[in-house]
mmCIF file of C-alpha atoms and ligand atoms in Angstrom:
data_model
loop_
_atom_site.group_PDB
_atom_site.id
_atom_site.type_symbol
_atom_site.label_atom_id
_atom_site.label_comp_id
_atom_site.label_asym_id
_atom_site.label_seq_id
_atom_site.Cartn_x
_atom_site.Cartn_y
_atom_site.Cartn_z
ATOM 1 C CA MET X 1 0.172 0.049 0.156
ATOM 2 C CA SER X 2 1.320 3.489 -0.636
ATOM 3 C CA ARG X 3 -0.974 6.338 0.159
ATOM 4 C CA VAL X 4 0.082 9.609 -1.532
ATOM 5 C CA TYR X 5 -0.554 12.898 -0.526
ATOM 6 C CA ASN X 6 -3.614 14.208 -1.475
ATOM 7 C CA PHE X 7 -4.508 18.004 -2.247
ATOM 8 C CA SER X 8 -7.861 17.564 -3.687
ATOM 9 C CA ALA X 9 -10.400 20.361 -2.994
ATOM 10 C CA GLY X 10 -12.978 18.120 -1.935
ATOM 11 C CA PRO X 11 -13.622 15.340 -1.137
ATOM 12 C CA SER X 12 -10.068 15.704 0.357
ATOM 13 C CA ALA X 13 -7.593 14.158 2.530
ATOM 14 C CA ALA X 14 -8.498 12.548 6.003
ATOM 15 C CA PRO X 15 -6.330 12.198 8.875
ATOM 16 C CA GLU X 16 -4.885 8.750 8.647
ATOM 17 C CA ALA X 17 -5.608 8.178 12.354
ATOM 18 C CA VAL X 18 -9.251 8.392 11.918
ATOM 19 C CA LEU X 19 -9.205 5.876 8.703
ATOM 20 C CA LEU X 20 -7.336 3.396 10.795
ATOM 21 C CA GLN X 21 -9.878 3.657 13.472
ATOM 22 C CA ALA X 22 -12.771 3.452 11.312
ATOM 23 C CA GLN X 23 -11.209 0.365 9.812
ATOM 24 C CA GLN X 24 -10.650 -0.957 13.321
ATOM 25 C CA GLU X 25 -14.027 -0.252 14.325
ATOM 26 C CA LEU X 26 -15.869 -1.105 11.017
ATOM 27 C CA LEU X 27 -17.123 -4.474 12.000
ATOM 28 C CA GLU X 28 -17.963 -4.003 15.160
ATOM 29 C CA TRP X 29 -18.677 -0.404 17.188
ATOM 30 C CA ARG X 30 -17.751 -0.641 21.052
ATOM 31 C CA ASP X 31 -19.131 -3.359 22.396
ATOM 32 C CA SER X 32 -22.512 -2.969 20.151
ATOM 33 C CA GLY X 33 -22.018 -6.341 18.422
ATOM 34 C CA MET X 34 -22.493 -4.561 14.923
ATOM 35 C CA SER X 35 -21.228 -2.010 12.392
ATOM 36 C CA VAL X 36 -22.212 1.599 12.799
ATOM 37 C CA MET X 37 -23.534 1.708 9.359
ATOM 38 C CA GLU X 38 -25.900 -1.291 10.473
ATOM 39 C CA MET X 39 -27.348 0.613 13.546
ATOM 40 C CA SER X 40 -30.709 1.981 13.861
ATOM 41 C CA HIS X 41 -30.423 5.700 14.076
ATOM 42 C CA ARG X 42 -32.564 6.000 16.769
ATOM 43 C CA GLY X 43 -30.769 2.858 18.868
ATOM 44 C CA LYS X 44 -28.798 3.435 22.134
ATOM 45 C CA HIS X 45 -25.490 3.078 20.226
ATOM 46 C CA PHE X 46 -26.099 5.637 17.395
ATOM 47 C CA SER X 47 -27.877 8.005 19.836
ATOM 48 C CA ILE X 48 -24.446 7.946 21.642
ATOM 49 C CA ILE X 49 -22.500 8.975 18.542
ATOM 50 C CA ALA X 50 -24.982 11.454 17.657
ATOM 51 C CA GLU X 51 -24.662 13.252 21.243
ATOM 52 C CA GLU X 52 -20.840 13.092 21.018
ATOM 53 C CA LEU X 53 -20.937 14.427 17.648
ATOM 54 C CA GLU X 54 -22.829 17.853 18.924
ATOM 55 C CA ALA X 55 -21.253 17.701 21.985
ATOM 56 C CA ASP X 56 -17.648 17.675 20.175
ATOM 57 C CA LEU X 57 -18.655 20.396 17.583
ATOM 58 C CA ARG X 58 -20.115 22.419 20.631
ATOM 59 C CA SER X 59 -16.924 22.464 22.207
ATOM 60 C CA LEU X 60 -14.398 23.167 19.553
ATOM 61 C CA LEU X 61 -16.205 25.957 18.265
ATOM 62 C CA VAL X 62 -17.589 27.234 21.624
ATOM 63 C CA ILE X 63 -21.304 27.225 20.285
ATOM 64 C CA PRO X 64 -23.328 29.153 22.728
ATOM 65 C CA GLU X 65 -26.620 27.559 24.034
ATOM 66 C CA ASN X 66 -28.933 29.721 22.101
ATOM 67 C CA TYR X 67 -27.492 28.132 18.662
ATOM 68 C CA LYS X 68 -29.041 24.854 17.071
ATOM 69 C CA VAL X 69 -26.810 22.687 15.332
ATOM 70 C CA LEU X 70 -28.237 20.722 12.385
ATOM 71 C CA PHE X 71 -26.658 17.884 10.360
ATOM 72 C CA LEU X 72 -28.414 17.963 7.161
ATOM 73 C CA GLN X 73 -28.044 16.505 3.731
ATOM 74 C CA GLY X 74 -28.218 17.972 0.230
ATOM 75 C CA GLY X 75 -24.742 19.694 0.532
ATOM 76 C CA ALA X 76 -23.792 23.230 0.849
ATOM 77 C CA SER X 77 -25.516 23.686 -2.309
ATOM 78 C CA ALA X 78 -29.343 22.781 -0.925
ATOM 79 C CA GLN X 79 -28.280 25.718 1.725
ATOM 80 C CA PHE X 80 -28.049 28.212 -0.793
ATOM 81 C CA SER X 81 -31.920 27.904 -1.341
ATOM 82 C CA LEU X 82 -32.522 26.548 1.991
ATOM 83 C CA ILE X 83 -31.292 29.923 3.754
ATOM 84 C CA PRO X 84 -33.667 32.314 2.212
ATOM 85 C CA GLN X 85 -36.630 30.120 2.397
ATOM 86 C CA ASN X 86 -35.973 29.635 6.334
ATOM 87 C CA ILE X 87 -34.725 32.912 7.379
ATOM 88 C CA LEU X 88 -36.241 35.649 5.485
ATOM 89 C CA ASN X 89 -38.875 35.865 7.989
ATOM 90 C CA GLY X 90 -41.257 37.990 5.988
ATOM 91 C CA LYS X 91 -38.651 40.104 4.486
ATOM 92 C CA THR X 92 -38.033 40.089 0.527
ATOM 93 C CA LYS X 93 -34.214 41.372 0.422
ATOM 94 C CA ALA X 94 -31.019 39.692 1.284
ATOM 95 C CA CYS X 95 -27.414 41.023 1.045
ATOM 96 C CA TYR X 96 -24.825 39.305 -0.403
ATOM 97 C CA LEU X 97 -21.066 39.705 -0.840
ATOM 98 C CA ASN X 98 -19.663 38.356 -4.089
ATOM 99 C CA THR X 99 -15.878 37.034 -3.818
ATOM 100 C CA GLY X 100 -15.969 34.034 -6.205
ATOM 101 C CA ALA X 101 -17.609 31.415 -7.838
ATOM 102 C CA TRP X 102 -19.131 30.055 -4.503
ATOM 103 C CA SER X 103 -20.807 33.086 -3.535
ATOM 104 C CA ASP X 104 -21.790 33.443 -6.960
ATOM 105 C CA LYS X 105 -23.720 30.182 -6.977
ATOM 106 C CA ALA X 106 -25.458 31.249 -3.537
ATOM 107 C CA ILE X 107 -26.535 34.581 -5.152
ATOM 108 C CA LYS X 108 -27.999 32.976 -8.205
ATOM 109 C CA ASP X 109 -29.813 30.344 -5.821
ATOM 110 C CA ALA X 110 -31.217 33.077 -3.594
ATOM 111 C CA GLN X 111 -32.809 35.344 -6.461
ATOM 112 C CA THR X 112 -35.333 32.499 -6.608
ATOM 113 C CA TYR X 113 -36.552 33.492 -3.200
ATOM 114 C CA CYS X 114 -35.784 37.199 -2.783
ATOM 115 C CA ASP X 115 -34.522 40.116 -3.904
ATOM 116 C CA VAL X 116 -30.536 39.862 -3.709
ATOM 117 C CA VAL X 117 -28.842 43.176 -2.830
ATOM 118 C CA VAL X 118 -24.808 42.325 -4.291
ATOM 119 C CA SER X 119 -23.724 44.393 -1.379
ATOM 120 C CA ALA X 120 -20.017 44.265 -2.918
ATOM 121 C CA SER X 121 -18.087 42.305 -5.682
ATOM 122 C CA SER X 122 -14.962 41.371 -6.543
ATOM 123 C CA GLU X 123 -15.575 40.321 -9.917
ATOM 124 C CA ALA X 124 -13.712 43.257 -11.676
ATOM 125 C CA THR X 125 -10.532 42.082 -10.168
ATOM 126 C CA LYS X 126 -11.316 38.255 -11.448
ATOM 127 C CA PHE X 127 -12.046 37.477 -7.852
ATOM 128 C CA THR X 128 -8.542 38.053 -6.343
ATOM 129 C CA THR X 129 -9.465 40.710 -4.071
ATOM 130 C CA ILE X 130 -12.067 41.375 -1.206
ATOM 131 C CA PRO X 131 -13.580 44.805 -1.510
ATOM 132 C CA GLU X 132 -12.818 47.424 1.120
ATOM 133 C CA ALA X 133 -15.796 46.972 3.757
ATOM 134 C CA SER X 134 -16.219 50.716 3.163
ATOM 135 C CA SER X 135 -17.421 50.664 -0.139
ATOM 136 C CA TRP X 136 -20.320 48.060 0.703
ATOM 137 C CA THR X 137 -23.756 48.787 0.346
ATOM 138 C CA ILE X 138 -25.763 47.095 3.203
ATOM 139 C CA ASP X 139 -29.702 47.629 2.607
ATOM 140 C CA HIS X 140 -30.907 47.687 6.285
ATOM 141 C CA GLN X 141 -34.134 46.249 5.074
ATOM 142 C CA ALA X 142 -32.372 42.905 4.074
ATOM 143 C CA ALA X 143 -33.119 39.897 6.364
ATOM 144 C CA TYR X 144 -29.240 38.947 6.489
ATOM 145 C CA LEU X 145 -25.535 39.477 4.896
ATOM 146 C CA HIS X 146 -24.235 36.615 3.446
ATOM 147 C CA TYR X 147 -20.730 35.662 2.420
ATOM 148 C CA THR X 148 -18.330 32.949 1.858
ATOM 149 C CA SER X 149 -15.762 32.977 4.100
ATOM 150 C CA ASN X 150 -13.220 30.927 1.957
ATOM 151 C CA GLU X 151 -13.610 30.681 -1.887
ATOM 152 C CA THR X 152 -12.570 27.186 -2.329
ATOM 153 C CA ILE X 153 -12.045 27.707 -6.087
ATOM 154 C CA HIS X 154 -10.290 31.527 -6.101
ATOM 155 C CA GLY X 155 -8.253 30.759 -2.907
ATOM 156 C CA VAL X 156 -9.595 33.823 -1.421
ATOM 157 C CA GLU X 157 -10.535 33.794 2.205
ATOM 158 C CA PHE X 158 -11.653 36.781 4.909
ATOM 159 C CA GLN X 159 -9.257 37.045 7.712
ATOM 160 C CA SER X 160 -11.848 38.552 9.930
ATOM 161 C CA CYS X 161 -15.387 38.415 10.371
ATOM 162 C CA PRO X 162 -17.023 41.284 8.232
ATOM 163 C CA ASP X 163 -18.960 43.709 9.982
ATOM 164 C CA SER X 164 -22.835 43.087 8.921
ATOM 165 C CA GLN X 165 -23.637 46.547 10.314
ATOM 166 C CA GLY X 166 -26.467 44.822 12.414
ATOM 167 C CA LEU X 167 -27.837 42.498 10.003
ATOM 168 C CA PRO X 168 -27.827 38.389 10.800
ATOM 169 C CA LEU X 169 -24.487 37.449 9.459
ATOM 170 C CA VAL X 170 -24.592 34.563 7.463
ATOM 171 C CA SER X 171 -21.654 32.527 6.144
ATOM 172 C CA ASP X 172 -20.871 29.559 3.838
ATOM 173 C CA MET X 173 -17.736 28.228 5.805
ATOM 174 C CA SER X 174 -17.682 24.978 3.755
ATOM 175 C CA SER X 175 -13.957 24.964 2.982
ATOM 176 C CA ASN X 176 -12.508 26.514 6.036
ATOM 177 C CA ILE X 177 -14.763 25.612 9.279
ATOM 178 C CA LEU X 178 -12.798 24.210 12.045
ATOM 179 C CA SER X 179 -9.239 25.823 10.547
ATOM 180 C CA ARG X 180 -9.096 29.079 12.699
ATOM 181 C CA SER X 181 -11.012 30.529 15.375
ATOM 182 C CA PHE X 182 -13.918 32.766 14.973
ATOM 183 C CA ASP X 183 -16.813 34.029 17.422
ATOM 184 C CA VAL X 184 -19.883 32.397 16.754
ATOM 185 C CA ASN X 185 -22.035 35.042 18.521
ATOM 186 C CA GLN X 186 -21.220 37.247 15.459
ATOM 187 C CA PHE X 187 -23.226 35.083 13.390
ATOM 188 C CA GLY X 188 -26.613 34.426 12.592
ATOM 189 C CA LEU X 189 -26.109 31.227 10.443
ATOM 190 C CA ILE X 190 -23.205 29.103 9.804
ATOM 191 C CA TYR X 191 -23.007 26.326 7.361
ATOM 192 C CA ALA X 192 -20.748 23.988 5.970
ATOM 193 C CA GLY X 193 -20.426 20.784 3.885
ATOM 194 C CA THR X 194 -18.259 17.756 5.723
ATOM 195 C CA GLN X 195 -16.318 16.971 2.589
ATOM 196 C CA LYS X 196 -13.552 19.419 3.006
ATOM 197 C CA ASN X 197 -12.502 20.044 6.839
ATOM 198 C CA MET X 198 -14.538 17.619 8.579
ATOM 199 C CA GLY X 199 -14.627 14.207 6.971
ATOM 200 C CA PRO X 200 -16.398 12.504 4.411
ATOM 201 C CA ALA X 201 -19.304 13.984 2.076
ATOM 202 C CA GLY X 202 -22.747 13.591 3.192
ATOM 203 C CA VAL X 203 -23.385 15.876 5.927
ATOM 204 C CA THR X 204 -24.032 19.594 5.953
ATOM 205 C CA VAL X 205 -23.598 21.289 9.419
ATOM 206 C CA VAL X 206 -26.040 24.443 9.951
ATOM 207 C CA ILE X 207 -25.619 26.283 13.178
ATOM 208 C CA VAL X 208 -27.921 28.932 13.609
ATOM 209 C CA ARG X 209 -29.252 31.165 16.136
ATOM 210 C CA ASP X 210 -32.527 30.216 17.193
ATOM 211 C CA ASP X 211 -34.625 33.280 17.295
ATOM 212 C CA LEU X 212 -33.998 33.424 13.400
ATOM 213 C CA ILE X 213 -35.836 29.947 12.672
ATOM 214 C CA GLY X 214 -39.412 28.671 13.263
ATOM 215 C CA HIS X 215 -40.965 31.370 10.831
ATOM 216 C CA ALA X 216 -40.464 29.328 7.579
ATOM 217 C CA PRO X 217 -43.684 29.445 5.466
ATOM 218 C CA LYS X 218 -45.540 25.985 5.241
ATOM 219 C CA THR X 219 -44.171 25.432 1.094
ATOM 220 C CA VAL X 220 -40.417 24.444 2.886
ATOM 221 C CA PRO X 221 -40.726 20.962 2.882
ATOM 222 C CA PRO X 222 -40.213 19.275 6.577
ATOM 223 C CA VAL X 223 -36.635 17.880 5.971
ATOM 224 C CA PHE X 224 -35.636 21.005 4.828
ATOM 225 C CA ASN X 225 -36.988 23.316 7.738
ATOM 226 C CA TYR X 226 -34.548 24.323 10.267
ATOM 227 C CA ALA X 227 -37.275 24.459 13.066
ATOM 228 C CA GLU X 228 -38.494 21.101 12.543
ATOM 229 C CA GLN X 229 -34.989 19.680 12.092
ATOM 230 C CA ALA X 230 -33.901 21.223 15.443
ATOM 231 C CA ASN X 231 -36.892 19.834 17.212
ATOM 232 C CA ASN X 232 -36.294 16.308 16.050
ATOM 233 C CA GLN X 233 -32.206 16.206 16.306
ATOM 234 C CA SER X 234 -31.888 16.434 12.400
ATOM 235 C CA MET X 235 -33.366 12.747 12.431
ATOM 236 C CA LEU X 236 -36.935 13.801 10.435
ATOM 237 C CA ASN X 237 -35.323 11.432 8.178
ATOM 238 C CA THR X 238 -32.750 8.872 8.316
ATOM 239 C CA PRO X 239 -29.562 10.861 8.640
ATOM 240 C CA ALA X 240 -26.282 10.067 6.757
ATOM 241 C CA THR X 241 -25.481 7.807 9.874
ATOM 242 C CA TYR X 242 -22.155 6.487 8.934
ATOM 243 C CA SER X 243 -20.911 9.689 7.855
ATOM 244 C CA TRP X 244 -21.960 11.606 10.803
ATOM 245 C CA TYR X 245 -19.703 8.836 12.703
ATOM 246 C CA LEU X 246 -16.958 9.652 10.464
ATOM 247 C CA VAL X 247 -17.364 13.422 11.306
ATOM 248 C CA GLY X 248 -17.402 12.386 14.852
ATOM 249 C CA LEU X 249 -14.080 10.984 14.676
ATOM 250 C CA VAL X 250 -12.348 13.715 12.975
ATOM 251 C CA LEU X 251 -13.490 16.228 15.723
ATOM 252 C CA LYS X 252 -12.334 13.665 18.210
ATOM 253 C CA TRP X 253 -9.270 13.617 16.277
ATOM 254 C CA LEU X 254 -9.009 17.438 16.031
ATOM 255 C CA LYS X 255 -9.718 17.849 20.023
ATOM 256 C CA GLY X 256 -6.687 15.510 19.957
ATOM 257 C CA GLN X 257 -4.123 17.769 18.147
ATOM 258 C CA GLY X 258 -5.253 20.630 20.746
ATOM 259 C CA GLY X 259 -8.256 21.800 19.080
ATOM 260 C CA ILE X 260 -8.829 25.013 17.000
ATOM 261 C CA ALA X 261 -6.382 27.206 18.405
ATOM 262 C CA ALA X 262 -3.332 24.482 17.501
ATOM 263 C CA ILE X 263 -4.571 23.519 14.243
ATOM 264 C CA GLU X 264 -4.990 27.354 13.134
ATOM 265 C CA GLN X 265 -1.215 27.892 14.070
ATOM 266 C CA ALA X 266 -0.338 24.535 12.060
ATOM 267 C CA ASN X 267 -2.482 25.890 9.087
ATOM 268 C CA ILE X 268 -0.524 29.023 9.246
ATOM 269 C CA SER X 269 2.800 27.851 8.794
ATOM 270 C CA LYS X 270 1.774 25.119 6.024
ATOM 271 C CA ALA X 271 0.200 28.115 4.236
ATOM 272 C CA ALA X 272 3.312 30.439 4.624
ATOM 273 C CA LEU X 273 5.559 27.508 3.164
ATOM 274 C CA LEU X 274 3.731 27.220 0.194
ATOM 275 C CA TYR X 275 3.074 31.029 -0.488
ATOM 276 C CA GLN X 276 6.888 31.811 0.181
ATOM 277 C CA ALA X 277 7.642 28.821 -2.581
ATOM 278 C CA ILE X 278 5.423 30.274 -4.881
ATOM 279 C CA ASP X 279 6.445 33.894 -4.230
ATOM 280 C CA GLN X 280 10.085 33.224 -4.300
ATOM 281 C CA SER X 281 9.997 31.583 -7.673
ATOM 282 C CA SER X 282 9.909 32.945 -11.070
ATOM 283 C CA LEU X 283 7.806 30.071 -12.556
ATOM 284 C CA TYR X 284 4.920 30.015 -10.092
ATOM 285 C CA SER X 285 2.713 33.118 -9.211
ATOM 286 C CA ASN X 286 -0.478 33.419 -7.440
ATOM 287 C CA PRO X 287 -2.920 36.166 -8.339
ATOM 288 C CA VAL X 288 -4.911 36.731 -5.000
ATOM 289 C CA GLU X 289 -3.755 40.151 -3.205
ATOM 290 C CA ILE X 290 -1.655 39.104 -0.010
ATOM 291 C CA VAL X 291 -3.923 39.885 2.687
ATOM 292 C CA SER X 292 -6.792 37.912 1.300
ATOM 293 C CA ARG X 293 -4.842 34.812 0.553
ATOM 294 C CA SER X 294 -6.548 31.634 1.589
ATOM 295 C CA ARG X 295 -4.791 29.526 3.977
ATOM 296 C CA MET X 296 -6.746 26.381 2.819
ATOM 297 C CA ASN X 297 -6.678 26.489 -0.883
ATOM 298 C CA VAL X 298 -3.650 27.786 -2.690
ATOM 299 C CA PRO X 299 -4.057 28.087 -6.639
ATOM 300 C CA PHE X 300 -1.163 29.161 -8.319
ATOM 301 C CA ILE X 301 -0.199 29.193 -12.301
ATOM 302 C CA LEU X 302 2.906 28.198 -14.065
ATOM 303 C CA ALA X 303 4.520 30.940 -16.192
ATOM 304 C CA ASP X 304 4.532 28.744 -19.100
ATOM 305 C CA GLU X 305 1.189 27.007 -19.296
ATOM 306 C CA SER X 306 2.624 24.445 -21.525
ATOM 307 C CA LEU X 307 4.411 22.816 -18.675
ATOM 308 C CA ASP X 308 0.855 22.178 -16.885
ATOM 309 C CA LYS X 309 0.713 18.943 -18.011
ATOM 310 C CA GLN X 310 4.325 17.654 -17.171
ATOM 311 C CA PHE X 311 3.857 19.198 -14.028
ATOM 312 C CA ILE X 312 0.826 17.353 -13.021
ATOM 313 C CA ALA X 313 2.326 14.228 -14.031
ATOM 314 C CA ALA X 314 5.631 14.923 -12.640
ATOM 315 C CA ALA X 315 3.992 15.379 -9.192
ATOM 316 C CA GLU X 316 2.046 12.377 -9.431
ATOM 317 C CA ALA X 317 5.431 10.477 -9.904
ATOM 318 C CA ASN X 318 6.433 11.776 -6.645
ATOM 319 C CA GLY X 319 3.236 10.859 -4.829
ATOM 320 C CA LEU X 320 1.790 14.483 -4.931
ATOM 321 C CA PHE X 321 -1.882 14.253 -6.196
ATOM 322 C CA GLU X 322 -5.083 16.173 -7.388
ATOM 323 C CA LEU X 323 -3.041 19.739 -7.947
ATOM 324 C CA LYS X 324 -4.841 20.646 -11.083
ATOM 325 C CA GLY X 325 -6.664 23.861 -10.644
ATOM 326 C CA HIS X 326 -10.336 24.401 -10.919
ATOM 327 C CA ARG X 327 -11.309 24.439 -14.845
ATOM 328 C CA SER X 328 -12.673 28.112 -14.152
ATOM 329 C CA VAL X 329 -9.283 29.444 -13.077
ATOM 330 C CA GLY X 330 -6.822 27.160 -14.871
ATOM 331 C CA GLY X 331 -3.289 26.151 -13.641
ATOM 332 C CA MET X 332 -3.117 24.206 -10.400
ATOM 333 C CA ARG X 333 -4.501 24.379 -6.747
ATOM 334 C CA ALA X 334 -3.178 22.719 -3.640
ATOM 335 C CA SER X 335 -5.812 22.381 -1.082
ATOM 336 C CA ILE X 336 -4.107 22.164 2.266
ATOM 337 C CA TYR X 337 -6.876 21.312 4.751
ATOM 338 C CA ASN X 338 -6.404 20.374 8.757
ATOM 339 C CA ALA X 339 -5.654 16.674 7.300
ATOM 340 C CA MET X 340 -2.925 17.729 5.224
ATOM 341 C CA PRO X 341 0.300 17.273 7.340
ATOM 342 C CA GLU X 342 3.214 19.830 7.093
ATOM 343 C CA ALA X 343 5.177 17.134 5.774
ATOM 344 C CA GLY X 344 2.973 16.861 2.543
ATOM 345 C CA VAL X 345 3.306 20.766 2.158
ATOM 346 C CA LEU X 346 7.176 20.209 2.222
ATOM 347 C CA ALA X 347 7.330 17.626 -0.087
ATOM 348 C CA LEU X 348 4.749 19.682 -2.215
ATOM 349 C CA VAL X 349 7.401 22.857 -1.998
ATOM 350 C CA GLU X 350 10.617 20.416 -2.603
ATOM 351 C CA PHE X 351 8.971 18.914 -5.678
ATOM 352 C CA MET X 352 8.059 22.408 -7.046
ATOM 353 C CA ALA X 353 11.447 23.839 -6.629
ATOM 354 C CA GLU X 354 13.070 20.526 -8.272
ATOM 355 C CA PHE X 355 10.640 21.027 -11.454
ATOM 356 C CA GLU X 356 11.458 24.726 -11.571
ATOM 357 C CA ARG X 357 15.205 23.815 -11.707
ATOM 358 C CA THR X 358 14.548 21.172 -14.653
ATOM 359 C CA HIS X 359 12.613 23.286 -16.670
HETATM 360 C C1 PLP F 401 -17.766 22.614 -1.843
HETATM 361 C C2 PLP F 401 -17.988 23.804 -1.566
HETATM 362 C C3 PLP F 401 -19.608 23.878 -1.801
HETATM 363 C C4 PLP F 401 -20.342 22.886 -2.538
HETATM 364 O O1 PLP F 401 -20.703 21.872 -1.527
HETATM 365 P P1 PLP F 401 -21.670 20.656 -2.014
HETATM 366 O O2 PLP F 401 -21.498 19.762 -0.847
HETATM 367 O O3 PLP F 401 -21.004 20.300 -2.922
HETATM 368 O O4 PLP F 401 -23.123 21.143 -1.976
HETATM 369 C C5 PLP F 401 -20.215 25.158 -1.503
HETATM 370 N N1 PLP F 401 -19.441 26.253 -1.001
HETATM 371 C C6 PLP F 401 -18.279 26.096 -0.690
HETATM 372 C C7 PLP F 401 -17.431 27.364 -0.472
HETATM 373 C C8 PLP F 401 -17.537 24.930 -0.745
HETATM 374 O O5 PLP F 401 -16.029 25.053 -0.800
#
């Protein structure tokens, strides 16, 4: 067996310790006599898994009591439509910051349900910047302000929580949740698919302040109604039980690493290594303004595009996989989520230097 360094944007590399534990527990979980995937979601064993999952997420992110934590299906993409349906609360407008491909999708889907006010857009810079907060046009009649805290495709990340000028703040944290510290109290709603930084695909975490829910129109199907799911421990339908379990293992692994503060330090040094390698070279470049560079997804282009194929092939020969950039941006992209060890980033920067020397 030879596991490679996997730089995929998602589904993405998982901590090896988690995979080994899942392997070890595959046939029998604790003393239950069965595999987690065979358990009733309402049985006593799965109830323990579900309770520990929520408790571990609450403790890692310091989620206050007045926030509900939901584990839903449909990915972050479903939330693009479900957020306006659930929390417009009679309002007709919502504000969105447009900083890349994912916020753009969120905007398009929300337009079915409300008037979207694009408070700011960095489209003019091809999504390589975050517009100055002083230039945003916030509509105070809007139900909320939505932004994408990390643009997975463009490699742009907010380094602090934006000022929503009193509107409930809604954030798509799919690709940087659990990677850095933030104060949940500053948010109305946070959502994230699990397949970037929390484990396998199949679960979408929604953390929502309880005063924002409970007013969705009857046209919203119960399984997509936040209040209904909150009242039913996210088990209005059969949840993705095995994915819940795996996410739970990732959270326990993260606690073992020292929690968010410790992983944030590791993420800072991994990203610094890679950006330094890019900035010092004359072959590679990253187009994002320095203050908005993502710690999680690092796109870079080669000065000579005709070398792209050779770069990918040579990287794979060196055990470095999934470096091809998103088709809309081109070039390369290295996703270095929590589970990517520093050794993987070191191997990548060494390979990049060697490739530059020989090309
Ligand atoms: C991956 C991603 C999504 C889409 O997630 P799905 O689970 O495929 O719906 C949405 N937003 C961001 C920021 C992402 O990285």
